[in-house]
Amino acid sequence: MVNFTANELNGVTRIGSLARECVSEDSFGEIVTAELLTLLNSVSGVFIEFEAEDSGIGLSSGRSYIADPGHMRSYIDYYQYLDPVLRDYRNNFSDPFAISTTDRVVESERSYVSTEFYRDFIAKTGIHQAMIFGLSSQSMPFGLIGLHRLRSQDPYSDKDLAMVRLVIPYLGMALRFRQRERASAREAEVLKRLLKASQISGYLVLDESFTLQSFAGDASALLRAHNLSTLDELGGVDVFRLLRSELARELVELKRGNANTGPCRSIRNVDLPSKKLWQVDTIRHDDGSRQFLCVALSPSHAGLSAVRLQNFNLTPRQVDVAKLVALGMTNHAIAGAIGISAKTVENYLSVIYSKTGAVNKASLVALLVD
Protein backbone atom coordinates (compact mmCIF):
# COMPACT_ATOMS: atom_id res chain seq x y z
CA MET A 1 0.00 0.00 0.00
CA VAL A 2 1.32 3.43 -0.98
CA ASN A 3 1.29 6.12 1.70
CA PHE A 4 1.09 9.73 0.53
CA THR A 5 2.20 12.81 2.42
CA ALA A 6 -0.21 15.66 3.04
CA ASN A 7 1.63 17.78 0.46
CA GLU A 8 1.34 15.05 -2.18
CA LEU A 9 -2.40 14.65 -1.60
CA ASN A 10 -2.85 18.42 -1.68
CA GLY A 11 -1.00 18.49 -5.00
CA VAL A 12 -3.32 15.85 -6.46
CA THR A 13 -6.38 17.73 -5.18
CA ARG A 14 -5.06 20.99 -6.62
CA ILE A 15 -4.66 19.45 -10.08
CA GLY A 16 -8.20 18.07 -9.90
CA SER A 17 -9.54 21.52 -8.98
CA LEU A 18 -7.56 23.23 -11.74
CA ALA A 19 -8.82 20.69 -14.27
CA ARG A 20 -12.36 21.83 -13.50
CA GLU A 21 -11.67 25.56 -13.17
CA CYS A 22 -9.45 25.97 -16.24
CA VAL A 23 -11.06 23.40 -18.54
CA SER A 24 -12.16 25.98 -21.14
CA GLU A 25 -8.96 28.02 -21.20
CA ASP A 26 -6.55 27.86 -24.12
CA SER A 27 -3.68 27.49 -21.65
CA PHE A 28 -5.25 24.46 -19.93
CA GLY A 29 -2.48 22.06 -20.99
CA GLU A 30 0.25 24.44 -19.92
CA ILE A 31 -1.35 25.02 -16.51
CA VAL A 32 -1.89 21.32 -15.83
CA THR A 33 1.57 20.28 -17.03
CA ALA A 34 3.24 22.89 -14.83
CA GLU A 35 1.40 21.46 -11.80
CA LEU A 36 2.38 17.91 -12.74
CA LEU A 37 6.03 18.93 -13.05
CA THR A 38 5.93 20.20 -9.48
CA LEU A 39 3.98 17.22 -8.11
CA LEU A 40 6.24 14.64 -9.78
CA ASN A 41 9.56 16.48 -9.46
CA SER A 42 10.13 16.60 -13.21
CA VAL A 43 12.18 19.02 -15.31
CA SER A 44 10.15 19.05 -18.52
CA GLY A 45 6.88 17.79 -19.92
CA VAL A 46 4.70 17.44 -22.97
CA PHE A 47 0.91 17.73 -23.00
CA ILE A 48 -0.85 16.67 -26.23
CA GLU A 49 -4.58 16.82 -26.94
CA PHE A 50 -5.98 14.65 -29.69
CA GLU A 51 -8.70 15.67 -32.10
CA ALA A 52 -12.05 13.88 -32.12
CA GLU A 53 -11.49 12.25 -35.50
CA ASP A 54 -8.26 10.52 -34.44
CA SER A 55 -8.71 6.76 -34.58
CA GLY A 56 -5.38 6.12 -32.88
CA ILE A 57 -2.58 8.10 -31.29
CA GLY A 58 -1.63 10.56 -33.99
CA LEU A 59 0.81 12.90 -32.34
CA SER A 60 0.99 15.16 -35.37
CA SER A 61 -2.61 16.24 -34.81
CA GLY A 62 -2.14 17.12 -31.15
CA ARG A 63 -1.26 20.39 -29.48
CA SER A 64 1.75 20.46 -27.17
CA TYR A 65 2.96 22.62 -24.29
CA ILE A 66 6.05 22.96 -22.09
CA ALA A 67 8.37 21.66 -24.77
CA ASP A 68 11.15 23.12 -26.88
CA PRO A 69 9.47 23.70 -30.29
CA GLY A 70 12.49 22.35 -32.18
CA HIS A 71 12.68 19.19 -30.09
CA MET A 72 8.91 18.69 -30.30
CA ARG A 73 8.92 19.02 -34.09
CA SER A 74 11.75 16.49 -34.42
CA TYR A 75 9.95 14.13 -32.08
CA ILE A 76 6.65 14.34 -33.97
CA ASP A 77 8.32 14.02 -37.39
CA TYR A 78 10.61 11.09 -36.60
CA TYR A 79 11.69 10.14 -33.11
CA GLN A 80 8.27 9.19 -31.76
CA TYR A 81 8.53 6.02 -33.89
CA LEU A 82 11.72 5.06 -32.04
CA ASP A 83 10.55 5.92 -28.55
CA PRO A 84 10.26 2.69 -26.52
CA VAL A 85 8.12 4.38 -23.87
CA LEU A 86 5.58 5.61 -26.41
CA ARG A 87 5.61 2.23 -28.14
CA ASP A 88 4.76 0.53 -24.86
CA TYR A 89 2.00 3.03 -24.16
CA ARG A 90 0.50 2.58 -27.63
CA ASN A 91 0.30 -1.16 -27.00
CA ASN A 92 -1.77 -0.53 -23.88
CA PHE A 93 -3.62 2.74 -24.50
CA SER A 94 -7.03 1.04 -24.35
CA ASP A 95 -6.40 0.80 -20.60
CA PRO A 96 -7.50 4.20 -19.22
CA PHE A 97 -4.83 3.92 -16.52
CA ALA A 98 -1.97 2.78 -18.76
CA ILE A 99 1.34 4.34 -17.69
CA SER A 100 4.74 3.65 -19.22
CA THR A 101 8.18 4.61 -17.97
CA THR A 102 11.71 4.14 -19.24
CA ASP A 103 12.37 1.49 -16.60
CA ARG A 104 9.49 -0.67 -17.75
CA VAL A 105 10.16 -0.83 -21.47
CA VAL A 106 13.92 -1.36 -21.74
CA GLU A 107 15.91 -4.31 -20.46
CA SER A 108 18.59 -2.20 -18.83
CA GLU A 109 19.98 1.29 -18.82
CA ARG A 110 22.77 0.16 -21.13
CA SER A 111 20.35 -1.04 -23.78
CA TYR A 112 18.39 2.21 -23.48
CA VAL A 113 21.31 4.61 -23.79
CA SER A 114 22.70 2.70 -26.77
CA THR A 115 19.57 3.23 -28.88
CA GLU A 116 19.36 5.79 -31.66
CA PHE A 117 16.43 7.38 -29.84
CA TYR A 118 18.50 8.05 -26.73
CA ARG A 119 21.79 8.86 -28.48
CA ASP A 120 20.47 11.21 -31.15
CA PHE A 121 17.47 12.71 -29.42
CA ILE A 122 17.15 12.23 -25.66
CA ALA A 123 20.80 12.97 -24.85
CA LYS A 124 20.58 16.27 -26.73
CA THR A 125 17.58 17.37 -24.68
CA GLY A 126 19.43 16.77 -21.40
CA ILE A 127 16.80 14.43 -19.97
CA HIS A 128 17.20 10.75 -19.05
CA GLN A 129 14.06 9.36 -17.37
CA ALA A 130 10.62 9.43 -18.98
CA MET A 131 7.04 8.67 -18.03
CA ILE A 132 4.08 8.67 -20.43
CA PHE A 133 0.44 8.28 -19.56
CA GLY A 134 -2.66 8.79 -21.64
CA LEU A 135 -6.22 9.86 -21.09
CA SER A 136 -8.78 7.68 -22.84
CA SER A 137 -12.27 6.27 -22.56
CA GLN A 138 -13.64 3.16 -24.28
CA SER A 139 -10.43 2.90 -26.34
CA MET A 140 -10.81 6.49 -27.57
CA PRO A 141 -7.71 8.56 -26.70
CA PHE A 142 -8.26 12.17 -25.65
CA GLY A 143 -4.69 13.12 -24.84
CA LEU A 144 -1.22 12.12 -23.74
CA ILE A 145 1.18 13.53 -21.15
CA GLY A 146 4.92 12.93 -20.99
CA LEU A 147 7.13 13.89 -18.03
CA HIS A 148 10.94 13.79 -17.82
CA ARG A 149 13.74 13.70 -15.26
CA LEU A 150 17.50 14.18 -15.44
CA ARG A 151 20.08 11.40 -15.10
CA SER A 152 20.95 12.77 -11.64
CA GLN A 153 17.39 12.20 -10.43
CA ASP A 154 15.82 8.97 -9.21
CA PRO A 155 13.63 6.99 -11.66
CA TYR A 156 9.89 7.39 -11.35
CA SER A 157 8.73 5.30 -8.41
CA ASP A 158 5.61 3.26 -7.66
CA LYS A 159 4.42 6.21 -5.57
CA ASP A 160 4.81 8.52 -8.60
CA LEU A 161 2.77 6.14 -10.70
CA ALA A 162 0.13 5.89 -7.97
CA MET A 163 -0.20 9.69 -7.84
CA VAL A 164 -0.63 9.80 -11.61
CA ARG A 165 -3.43 7.25 -11.35
CA LEU A 166 -5.20 9.58 -8.91
CA VAL A 167 -5.15 12.54 -11.30
CA ILE A 168 -6.00 10.62 -14.52
CA PRO A 169 -9.81 10.62 -13.93
CA TYR A 170 -9.85 14.41 -13.42
CA LEU A 171 -7.77 15.08 -16.51
CA GLY A 172 -9.65 12.52 -18.59
CA MET A 173 -13.00 14.19 -17.91
CA ALA A 174 -11.54 17.61 -18.67
CA LEU A 175 -10.05 16.52 -21.99
CA ARG A 176 -13.25 14.77 -23.01
CA PHE A 177 -15.11 18.04 -22.40
CA ARG A 178 -12.49 20.04 -24.32
CA GLN A 179 -12.62 17.65 -27.28
CA ARG A 180 -16.39 18.00 -27.46
CA GLU A 181 -16.09 21.79 -27.23
CA ARG A 182 -13.63 21.87 -30.14
CA ALA A 183 -15.86 19.58 -32.19
CA SER A 184 -18.87 21.84 -31.50
CA ALA A 185 -16.88 24.93 -32.45
CA ARG A 186 -15.81 23.34 -35.73
CA GLU A 187 -19.39 22.28 -36.49
CA ALA A 188 -20.61 25.82 -35.74
CA GLU A 189 -18.04 27.27 -38.14
CA VAL A 190 -19.02 24.81 -40.88
CA LEU A 191 -22.69 25.68 -40.33
CA LYS A 192 -21.88 29.40 -40.51
CA ARG A 193 -20.09 28.89 -43.83
CA LEU A 194 -22.97 26.82 -45.22
CA LEU A 195 -25.55 29.41 -44.21
CA LYS A 196 -23.49 32.10 -45.89
CA ALA A 197 -23.07 30.01 -49.04
CA SER A 198 -26.80 29.38 -49.24
CA GLN A 199 -27.59 33.04 -48.52
CA ILE A 200 -29.66 32.09 -45.49
CA SER A 201 -29.17 34.00 -42.25
CA GLY A 202 -30.45 31.35 -39.87
CA TYR A 203 -33.43 29.22 -38.90
CA LEU A 204 -35.66 28.12 -36.02
CA VAL A 205 -37.27 24.72 -35.63
CA LEU A 206 -40.47 24.75 -33.57
CA ASP A 207 -42.84 21.96 -32.59
CA GLU A 208 -46.63 22.24 -32.84
CA SER A 209 -46.75 24.07 -29.49
CA PHE A 210 -44.21 26.58 -30.83
CA THR A 211 -41.57 25.25 -28.50
CA LEU A 212 -38.03 25.91 -29.71
CA GLN A 213 -36.41 22.63 -30.76
CA SER A 214 -33.23 24.02 -32.32
CA PHE A 215 -31.84 27.07 -34.07
CA ALA A 216 -28.77 28.15 -35.97
CA GLY A 217 -27.19 31.26 -37.40
CA ASP A 218 -28.69 34.74 -37.15
CA ALA A 219 -32.44 34.39 -36.72
CA SER A 220 -33.03 38.07 -35.84
CA ALA A 221 -35.28 38.57 -38.88
CA LEU A 222 -37.73 36.17 -37.22
CA LEU A 223 -37.83 37.81 -33.80
CA ARG A 224 -39.04 40.95 -32.14
CA ALA A 225 -36.15 43.42 -31.86
CA HIS A 226 -35.93 43.33 -28.06
CA ASN A 227 -35.64 39.53 -27.92
CA LEU A 228 -32.60 38.97 -30.11
CA SER A 229 -30.25 37.66 -27.41
CA THR A 230 -32.48 35.14 -25.63
CA LEU A 231 -32.42 32.03 -27.84
CA ASP A 232 -29.48 30.37 -26.10
CA GLU A 233 -31.58 30.10 -22.94
CA LEU A 234 -34.87 29.06 -24.56
CA GLY A 235 -34.33 25.50 -25.79
CA GLY A 236 -37.52 23.58 -24.98
CA VAL A 237 -39.47 26.77 -24.22
CA ASP A 238 -42.55 28.22 -26.01
CA VAL A 239 -41.15 31.13 -28.05
CA PHE A 240 -44.37 32.23 -29.78
CA ARG A 241 -44.41 35.58 -27.94
CA LEU A 242 -40.87 36.31 -29.13
CA LEU A 243 -41.65 35.96 -32.83
CA ARG A 244 -42.44 38.86 -35.14
CA SER A 245 -46.17 39.37 -35.18
CA GLU A 246 -46.46 38.70 -38.93
CA LEU A 247 -44.56 35.43 -38.58
CA ALA A 248 -46.62 34.43 -35.53
CA ARG A 249 -49.86 34.96 -37.49
CA GLU A 250 -48.49 32.94 -40.41
CA LEU A 251 -47.63 30.06 -38.07
CA VAL A 252 -51.08 30.10 -36.50
CA GLU A 253 -52.71 29.95 -39.93
CA LEU A 254 -50.38 27.17 -40.99
CA LYS A 255 -51.16 25.20 -37.84
CA ARG A 256 -54.89 25.59 -38.46
CA GLY A 257 -54.45 24.56 -42.07
CA ASN A 258 -55.61 27.93 -43.42
CA ALA A 259 -52.35 29.15 -44.91
CA ASN A 260 -52.36 30.02 -48.58
CA THR A 261 -49.61 27.53 -49.18
CA GLY A 262 -51.81 24.69 -47.88
CA PRO A 263 -51.68 22.61 -44.72
CA CYS A 264 -48.89 20.31 -43.67
CA ARG A 265 -46.72 20.66 -46.74
CA SER A 266 -43.84 18.28 -47.20
CA ILE A 267 -40.49 20.03 -47.62
CA ARG A 268 -40.16 18.41 -51.05
CA ASN A 269 -43.13 20.43 -52.33
CA VAL A 270 -41.61 23.76 -51.31
CA ASP A 271 -39.53 26.06 -53.47
CA LEU A 272 -37.82 28.69 -51.36
CA PRO A 273 -38.82 32.24 -52.39
CA SER A 274 -36.34 34.94 -53.29
CA LYS A 275 -37.78 38.18 -51.92
CA LYS A 276 -39.15 37.47 -48.44
CA LEU A 277 -37.64 38.03 -45.02
CA TRP A 278 -38.51 34.49 -44.06
CA GLN A 279 -39.93 31.20 -45.28
CA VAL A 280 -42.05 28.86 -43.17
CA ASP A 281 -42.26 25.17 -44.02
CA THR A 282 -44.10 22.38 -42.27
CA ILE A 283 -42.50 18.98 -41.91
CA ARG A 284 -44.83 16.06 -41.21
CA HIS A 285 -43.40 12.99 -39.48
CA ASP A 286 -44.50 9.38 -39.79
CA ASP A 287 -46.10 9.47 -36.32
CA GLY A 288 -48.39 12.33 -37.40
CA SER A 289 -46.54 15.06 -35.53
CA ARG A 290 -45.32 18.22 -37.24
CA GLN A 291 -42.48 20.67 -36.93
CA PHE A 292 -42.35 24.22 -38.26
CA LEU A 293 -39.15 25.28 -39.97
CA CYS A 294 -38.81 29.08 -39.95
CA VAL A 295 -35.98 30.24 -42.20
CA ALA A 296 -34.53 33.77 -42.14
CA LEU A 297 -33.59 34.63 -45.72
CA SER A 298 -30.81 36.97 -46.77
CA PRO A 299 -31.96 39.76 -49.13
CA SER A 300 -30.03 38.17 -51.99
CA HIS A 301 -31.31 34.65 -51.36
CA ALA A 302 -32.10 32.96 -54.66
CA GLY A 303 -33.44 29.59 -53.54
CA LEU A 304 -32.84 26.19 -55.08
CA SER A 305 -33.49 25.80 -58.75
CA ALA A 306 -36.33 23.37 -59.50
CA VAL A 307 -34.91 22.92 -62.99
CA ARG A 308 -31.47 21.95 -61.69
CA LEU A 309 -32.96 19.57 -59.15
CA GLN A 310 -34.85 17.90 -61.97
CA ASN A 311 -31.85 17.85 -64.31
CA PHE A 312 -29.76 16.03 -61.71
CA ASN A 313 -32.50 13.37 -61.50
CA LEU A 314 -32.74 13.49 -57.72
CA THR A 315 -35.40 11.38 -56.06
CA PRO A 316 -38.03 13.12 -53.86
CA ARG A 317 -36.20 12.11 -50.68
CA GLN A 318 -32.87 13.25 -52.10
CA VAL A 319 -34.53 16.59 -52.86
CA ASP A 320 -35.64 16.71 -49.20
CA VAL A 321 -32.06 16.28 -48.07
CA ALA A 322 -30.68 18.76 -50.61
CA LYS A 323 -33.12 21.47 -49.53
CA LEU A 324 -32.26 21.01 -45.86
CA VAL A 325 -28.57 21.11 -46.74
CA ALA A 326 -29.27 24.45 -48.41
CA LEU A 327 -30.63 25.67 -45.07
CA GLY A 328 -27.24 24.97 -43.52
CA MET A 329 -28.49 22.08 -41.40
CA THR A 330 -26.07 19.54 -39.98
CA ASN A 331 -26.55 15.83 -40.74
CA HIS A 332 -27.98 15.33 -37.27
CA ALA A 333 -30.50 18.15 -37.74
CA ILE A 334 -31.50 16.85 -41.17
CA ALA A 335 -32.02 13.39 -39.72
CA GLY A 336 -34.32 14.78 -37.03
CA ALA A 337 -36.21 16.94 -39.51
CA ILE A 338 -37.26 14.15 -41.85
CA GLY A 339 -37.23 11.18 -39.50
CA ILE A 340 -34.21 9.20 -40.66
CA SER A 341 -30.87 8.36 -39.07
CA ALA A 342 -27.74 10.49 -39.45
CA LYS A 343 -26.07 7.53 -41.16
CA THR A 344 -28.88 7.43 -43.71
CA VAL A 345 -28.37 11.15 -44.32
CA GLU A 346 -24.70 10.41 -45.05
CA ASN A 347 -25.75 7.72 -47.52
CA TYR A 348 -28.16 10.08 -49.27
CA LEU A 349 -25.46 12.74 -49.49
CA SER A 350 -23.02 10.28 -51.05
CA VAL A 351 -25.54 9.49 -53.80
CA ILE A 352 -26.39 13.17 -54.27
CA TYR A 353 -22.69 14.07 -54.59
CA SER A 354 -22.29 11.30 -57.15
CA LYS A 355 -25.25 12.53 -59.21
CA THR A 356 -24.34 16.22 -59.07
CA GLY A 357 -20.54 16.06 -59.03
CA ALA A 358 -20.46 18.06 -55.79
CA VAL A 359 -17.62 17.32 -53.38
CA ASN A 360 -19.13 18.81 -50.20
CA LYS A 361 -22.22 20.62 -48.93
CA ALA A 362 -21.02 24.08 -49.93
CA SER A 363 -20.35 23.03 -53.52
CA LEU A 364 -23.72 21.23 -53.63
CA VAL A 365 -25.53 24.42 -52.65
CA ALA A 366 -23.55 26.36 -55.27
CA LEU A 367 -24.66 23.86 -57.94
CA LEU A 368 -28.35 23.93 -57.00
CA VAL A 369 -29.11 27.62 -56.42
CA ASP A 370 -30.55 29.85 -59.14
Short mmCIF file of C-alpha atoms in Angstrom, two decimals, residues 112-124:
data_model
loop_
_atom_site.label_atom_id
_atom_site.label_comp_id
_atom_site.label_asym_id
_atom_site.label_seq_id
_atom_site.Cartn_x
_atom_site.Cartn_y
_atom_site.Cartn_z
CA TYR A 112 18.39 2.21 -23.48
CA VAL A 113 21.31 4.61 -23.79
CA SER A 114 22.70 2.70 -26.77
CA THR A 115 19.57 3.23 -28.88
CA GLU A 116 19.36 5.79 -31.66
CA PHE A 117 16.43 7.38 -29.84
CA TYR A 118 18.50 8.05 -26.73
CA ARG A 119 21.79 8.86 -28.48
CA ASP A 120 20.47 11.21 -31.15
CA PHE A 121 17.47 12.71 -29.42
CA ILE A 122 17.15 12.23 -25.66
CA ALA A 123 20.80 12.97 -24.85
CA LYS A 124 20.58 16.27 -26.73
#
